[in-house]
PDB file of C-alpha atoms in Angstrom:
ATOM      1  CA  MET A   1      90.033  78.547  -1.617  1.00  0.00           C
ATOM      2  CA  LYS A   2      88.868  75.645  -3.986  1.00  0.00           C
ATOM      3  CA  LEU A   3      88.342  75.807  -7.732  1.00  0.00           C
ATOM      4  CA  SER A   4      84.776  75.329  -7.279  1.00  0.00           C
ATOM      5  CA  GLU A   5      84.605  78.520  -5.270  1.00  0.00           C
ATOM      6  CA  ILE A   6      86.555  80.692  -7.556  1.00  0.00           C
ATOM      7  CA  LYS A   7      84.400  79.554 -10.402  1.00  0.00           C
ATOM      8  CA  GLU A   8      81.425  80.480  -8.413  1.00  0.00           C
ATOM      9  CA  PHE A   9      82.848  83.992  -7.494  1.00  0.00           C
ATOM     10  CA  LEU A  10      83.792  84.616 -11.133  1.00  0.00           C
ATOM     11  CA  GLN A  11      80.237  83.998 -12.435  1.00  0.00           C
ATOM     12  CA  GLU A  12      78.933  86.894 -10.325  1.00  0.00           C
ATOM     13  CA  ARG A  13      81.936  89.310 -10.993  1.00  0.00           C
ATOM     14  CA  LYS A  14      82.171  92.037 -13.711  1.00  0.00           C
ATOM     15  CA  SER A  15      85.947  92.665 -13.011  1.00  0.00           C
ATOM     16  CA  ILE A  16      88.790  90.896 -11.207  1.00  0.00           C
ATOM     17  CA  ALA A  17      91.264  92.333  -8.776  1.00  0.00           C
ATOM     18  CA  PHE A  18      93.842  90.404  -6.683  1.00  0.00           C
ATOM     19  CA  GLU A  19      94.858  92.232  -3.440  1.00  0.00           C
ATOM     20  CA  LEU A  20      98.346  91.532  -1.843  1.00  0.00           C
ATOM     21  CA  PRO A  21      98.671  90.843   1.870  1.00  0.00           C
ATOM     22  CA  ASP A  22      99.861  94.511   2.304  1.00  0.00           C
ATOM     23  CA  GLY A  23      96.570  95.718   0.883  1.00  0.00           C
ATOM     24  CA  SER A  24      98.052  96.874  -2.448  1.00  0.00           C
ATOM     25  CA  LEU A  25      96.616  95.633  -5.524  1.00  0.00           C
ATOM     26  CA  VAL A  26      98.297  93.525  -8.341  1.00  0.00           C
ATOM     27  CA  PRO A  27      98.329  95.818 -11.351  1.00  0.00           C
ATOM     28  CA  ASN A  28      94.996  95.561 -13.170  1.00  0.00           C
ATOM     29  CA  HIS A  29      96.695  94.721 -16.442  1.00  0.00           C
ATOM     30  CA  PHE A  30      97.944  91.280 -14.988  1.00  0.00           C
ATOM     31  CA  HIS A  31      97.762  88.050 -16.887  1.00  0.00           C
ATOM     32  CA  VAL A  32      97.099  84.608 -15.458  1.00  0.00           C
ATOM     33  CA  THR A  33     100.016  83.003 -17.421  1.00  0.00           C
ATOM     34  CA  GLU A  34      99.451  79.427 -16.090  1.00  0.00           C
ATOM     35  CA  VAL A  35      96.844  77.401 -14.397  1.00  0.00           C
ATOM     36  CA  GLY A  36      98.296  73.952 -13.500  1.00  0.00           C
ATOM     37  CA  ARG A  37      98.284  70.938 -11.057  1.00  0.00           C
ATOM     38  CA  VAL A  38     101.208  70.920  -8.801  1.00  0.00           C
ATOM     39  CA  SER A  39     102.079  67.585  -7.077  1.00  0.00           C
ATOM     40  CA  LYS A  40     104.494  67.288  -4.352  1.00  0.00           C
ATOM     41  CA  HIS A  41     105.583  63.845  -3.052  1.00  0.00           C
ATOM     42  CA  PHE A  42     108.155  64.333  -0.285  1.00  0.00           C
ATOM     43  CA  ILE A  43     109.323  62.862   2.941  1.00  0.00           C
ATOM     44  CA  ASP A  44     109.098  64.907   6.247  1.00  0.00           C
ATOM     45  CA  CYS A  45     111.882  65.067   8.752  1.00  0.00           C
ATOM     46  CA  GLY A  46     109.894  62.312  10.836  1.00  0.00           C
ATOM     47  CA  GLY A  47     110.294  59.900   7.979  1.00  0.00           C
ATOM     48  CA  THR A  48     106.725  59.905   6.915  1.00  0.00           C
ATOM     49  CA  VAL A  49     106.022  60.055   3.006  1.00  0.00           C
ATOM     50  CA  ARG A  50     103.435  62.555   2.040  1.00  0.00           C
ATOM     51  CA  LYS A  51     101.719  63.935  -1.152  1.00  0.00           C
ATOM     52  CA  GLU A  52     100.183  67.265  -1.596  1.00  0.00           C
ATOM     53  CA  GLU A  53      98.452  68.443  -4.828  1.00  0.00           C
ATOM     54  CA  VAL A  54      97.108  72.006  -5.591  1.00  0.00           C
ATOM     55  CA  ALA A  55      95.812  74.011  -8.545  1.00  0.00           C
ATOM     56  CA  ASN A  56      98.368  76.680  -9.429  1.00  0.00           C
ATOM     57  CA  PHE A  57      97.700  80.141 -10.773  1.00  0.00           C
ATOM     58  CA  GLN A  58     100.549  82.219 -11.997  1.00  0.00           C
ATOM     59  CA  LEU A  59      99.918  85.954 -12.104  1.00  0.00           C
ATOM     60  CA  TRP A  60     102.194  88.157 -14.089  1.00  0.00           C
ATOM     61  CA  ALA A  61     102.087  92.026 -14.805  1.00  0.00           C
ATOM     62  CA  ALA A  62     103.675  92.842 -18.027  1.00  0.00           C
ATOM     63  CA  ASP A  63     103.891  96.273 -19.842  1.00  0.00           C
ATOM     64  CA  ASP A  64     100.769  95.518 -21.813  1.00  0.00           C
ATOM     65  CA  TYR A  65      98.624  98.273 -19.880  1.00  0.00           C
ATOM     66  CA  ASP A  66      95.657  97.885 -22.325  1.00  0.00           C
ATOM     67  CA  HIS A  67      95.071  94.299 -21.221  1.00  0.00           C
ATOM     68  CA  ARG A  68      92.395  93.405 -18.771  1.00  0.00           C
ATOM     69  CA  LEU A  69      91.430  89.972 -17.872  1.00  0.00           C
ATOM     70  CA  HIS A  70      87.597  89.573 -17.526  1.00  0.00           C
ATOM     71  CA  PRO A  71      85.964  87.033 -15.288  1.00  0.00           C
ATOM     72  CA  GLU A  72      84.498  85.011 -18.177  1.00  0.00           C
ATOM     73  CA  LYS A  73      87.953  84.586 -19.692  1.00  0.00           C
ATOM     74  CA  LEU A  74      89.577  83.362 -16.410  1.00  0.00           C
ATOM     75  CA  LEU A  75      86.552  81.148 -16.012  1.00  0.00           C
ATOM     76  CA  GLY A  76      86.971  79.643 -19.407  1.00  0.00           C
ATOM     77  CA  ILE A  77      90.840  79.181 -18.738  1.00  0.00           C
ATOM     78  CA  ILE A  78      89.908  77.303 -15.449  1.00  0.00           C
ATOM     79  CA  GLU A  79      87.305  75.207 -17.090  1.00  0.00           C
ATOM     80  CA  LEU A  80      89.830  74.319 -20.073  1.00  0.00           C
ATOM     81  CA  SER A  81      92.347  73.316 -17.312  1.00  0.00           C
ATOM     82  CA  GLU A  82      90.084  71.145 -15.534  1.00  0.00           C
ATOM     83  CA  LYS A  83      89.110  69.333 -18.834  1.00  0.00           C
ATOM     84  CA  VAL A  84      92.720  68.995 -20.259  1.00  0.00           C
ATOM     85  CA  LEU A  85      94.591  68.494 -16.908  1.00  0.00           C
ATOM     86  CA  GLY A  86      91.758  66.495 -15.186  1.00  0.00           C
ATOM     87  CA  LEU A  87      91.969  69.048 -12.271  1.00  0.00           C
ATOM     88  CA  GLU A  88      89.730  67.883  -9.398  1.00  0.00           C
ATOM     89  CA  ASP A  89      88.262  70.643  -6.989  1.00  0.00           C
ATOM     90  CA  LEU A  90      91.779  71.217  -5.543  1.00  0.00           C
ATOM     91  CA  ASP A  91      92.887  74.141  -3.183  1.00  0.00           C
ATOM     92  CA  ILE A  92      94.374  76.982  -5.140  1.00  0.00           C
ATOM     93  CA  GLU A  93      97.880  78.372  -4.693  1.00  0.00           C
ATOM     94  CA  VAL A  94      98.796  81.639  -6.429  1.00  0.00           C
ATOM     95  CA  GLU A  95     102.472  82.475  -7.515  1.00  0.00           C
ATOM     96  CA  TYR A  96     103.057  86.269  -8.044  1.00  0.00           C
ATOM     97  CA  GLN A  97     106.485  88.006  -8.714  1.00  0.00           C
ATOM     98  CA  GLY A  98     107.420  90.531  -6.211  1.00  0.00           C
ATOM     99  CA  ALA A  99     111.239  90.774  -5.189  1.00  0.00           C
ATOM    100  CA  THR A 100     111.101  86.940  -5.712  1.00  0.00           C
ATOM    101  CA  ILE A 101     108.312  84.534  -6.747  1.00  0.00           C
ATOM    102  CA  GLY A 102     105.816  84.561  -3.799  1.00  0.00           C
ATOM    103  CA  LYS A 103     103.195  81.556  -3.085  1.00  0.00           C
ATOM    104  CA  TYR A 104     100.127  82.662  -1.700  1.00  0.00           C
ATOM    105  CA  GLY A 105      96.700  81.026  -0.558  1.00  0.00           C
ATOM    106  CA  LEU A 106      93.467  82.651  -1.923  1.00  0.00           C
ATOM    107  CA  ASP A 107      90.389  84.013  -0.519  1.00  0.00           C
ATOM    108  CA  PHE A 108      87.699  86.422  -1.364  1.00  0.00           C
ATOM    109  CA  ASN A 109      86.374  89.310   0.616  1.00  0.00           C
ATOM    110  CA  GLY A 110      83.260  90.045  -1.570  1.00  0.00           C
ATOM    111  CA  GLU A 111      85.198  92.590  -3.650  1.00  0.00           C
ATOM    112  CA  ASN A 112      88.674  91.324  -4.231  1.00  0.00           C
ATOM    113  CA  PHE A 113      90.508  88.101  -4.369  1.00  0.00           C
ATOM    114  CA  LEU A 114      92.896  88.121  -1.480  1.00  0.00           C
ATOM    115  CA  LEU A 115      96.551  86.750  -1.743  1.00  0.00           C
ATOM    116  CA  THR A 116      96.999  85.346   1.602  1.00  0.00           C
ATOM    117  CA  THR A 117     100.366  84.605   3.234  1.00  0.00           C
ATOM    118  CA  THR A 118     101.543  81.026   3.580  1.00  0.00           C
ATOM    119  CA  ALA A 119     104.117  79.711   6.101  1.00  0.00           C
ATOM    120  CA  THR A 120     106.382  76.701   6.110  1.00  0.00           C
ATOM    121  CA  ASP A 121     106.009  74.339   9.040  1.00  0.00           C
ATOM    122  CA  CYS A 122     107.308  71.163  10.630  1.00  0.00           C
ATOM    123  CA  LEU A 123     104.947  68.357   9.914  1.00  0.00           C
ATOM    124  CA  ALA A 124     106.513  65.914  12.190  1.00  0.00           C
ATOM    125  CA  LYS A 125     107.111  67.934  15.319  1.00  0.00           C
ATOM    126  CA  ASP A 126     106.468  64.827  17.758  1.00  0.00           C
ATOM    127  CA  ALA A 127     109.000  62.689  15.657  1.00  0.00           C
ATOM    128  CA  CYS A 128     111.896  65.163  15.486  1.00  0.00           C
ATOM    129  CA  GLY A 129     111.946  66.597  18.901  1.00  0.00           C
ATOM    130  CA  VAL A 130     110.433  70.046  18.506  1.00  0.00           C
ATOM    131  CA  PRO A 131     109.059  70.801  21.836  1.00  0.00           C
ATOM    132  CA  PRO A 132     105.313  72.189  22.089  1.00  0.00           C
ATOM    133  CA  LYS A 133     104.811  75.651  22.219  1.00  0.00           C
ATOM    134  CA  LYS A 134     104.490  77.076  25.738  1.00  0.00           C
ATOM    135  CA  THR A 135     101.549  79.096  26.831  1.00  0.00           C
ATOM    136  CA  LYS A 136     102.466  82.463  27.430  1.00  0.00           C
ATOM    137  CA  ILE A 137     100.990  84.396  30.382  1.00  0.00           C
ATOM    138  CA  LYS A 138     101.831  87.839  31.748  1.00  0.00           C
ATOM    139  CA  LEU A 139     103.554  87.694  34.876  1.00  0.00           C
ATOM    140  CA  GLY A 140     101.667  90.845  36.286  1.00  0.00           C
ATOM    141  CA  ALA A 141      98.594  88.739  35.964  1.00  0.00           C
ATOM    142  CA  LEU A 142      99.983  86.002  37.991  1.00  0.00           C
ATOM    143  CA  THR A 143     101.125  88.305  40.714  1.00  0.00           C
ATOM    144  CA  GLN A 144      97.830  89.933  40.828  1.00  0.00           C
ATOM    145  CA  THR A 145      96.119  86.539  41.070  1.00  0.00           C
ATOM    146  CA  ALA A 146      98.373  85.212  43.729  1.00  0.00           C
ATOM    147  CA  THR A 147      98.077  88.264  45.925  1.00  0.00           C
ATOM    148  CA  THR A 148      94.180  88.582  45.493  1.00  0.00           C
ATOM    149  CA  SER A 149      93.393  84.836  46.161  1.00  0.00           C
ATOM    150  CA  CYS A 150      95.945  83.950  48.727  1.00  0.00           C
ATOM    151  CA  THR A 151      95.414  85.286  52.067  1.00  0.00           C
ATOM    152  CA  PRO A 152      97.142  84.551  55.404  1.00  0.00           C
ATOM    153  CA  ASN A 153      96.219  81.175  56.974  1.00  0.00           C
ATOM    154  CA  SER A 154      94.369  80.188  53.825  1.00  0.00           C
ATOM    155  CA  GLY A 155      96.557  77.381  53.198  1.00  0.00           C
ATOM    156  CA  CYS A 156      97.607  78.367  49.828  1.00  0.00           C
ATOM    157  CA  CYS A 157     101.237  79.055  50.959  1.00  0.00           C
TER     158      CYS A 157
END
C-alpha cells in the first residue's frame, strides 16, 4: 500500500484497526510512534548496487488503555511527515513488536488494515548460481497420463 492509498482510506474511516497475519488485532490502544523514510543502499550477492526507499510506520501498544488513535489524527501525522520529511508516494512498511520487531507490508480489506507477511529473497539468482525452481508434478498424474495415452503399437514407447 502506498501513502496516497492509506490517506484515502483514512478519510473514509471512523476508527482504525490493524490486523496481524494470524487474524488477531493489534490492541486498539496502539500508538503510531514513528512515521519515517527508510532508505536502504546495498549491494546484492551478484554485485549489483541497489537502493530501496519506503515510508515506515512504527506501531506500539503501551499500557495507556484509554488512548485511541483516530483516523484524522493519523492522517495529520502522515501529512506532517510528508511536508517535513519530503515523503513521496512511497510504499508503506510497518514495524510492530511481537516476540521481536516484525516488518510487515500493509493492505486493507474494507474493514481493517492488514499487516501482511514479508519475506527475504535473493535478488541475483542468475548471478549467484541459485537454480530455478522446478515445477512440481504429481507422479500419480504422470502414470495415469502415460497409461491412458500410450497404447500398444501407438509409437509412444
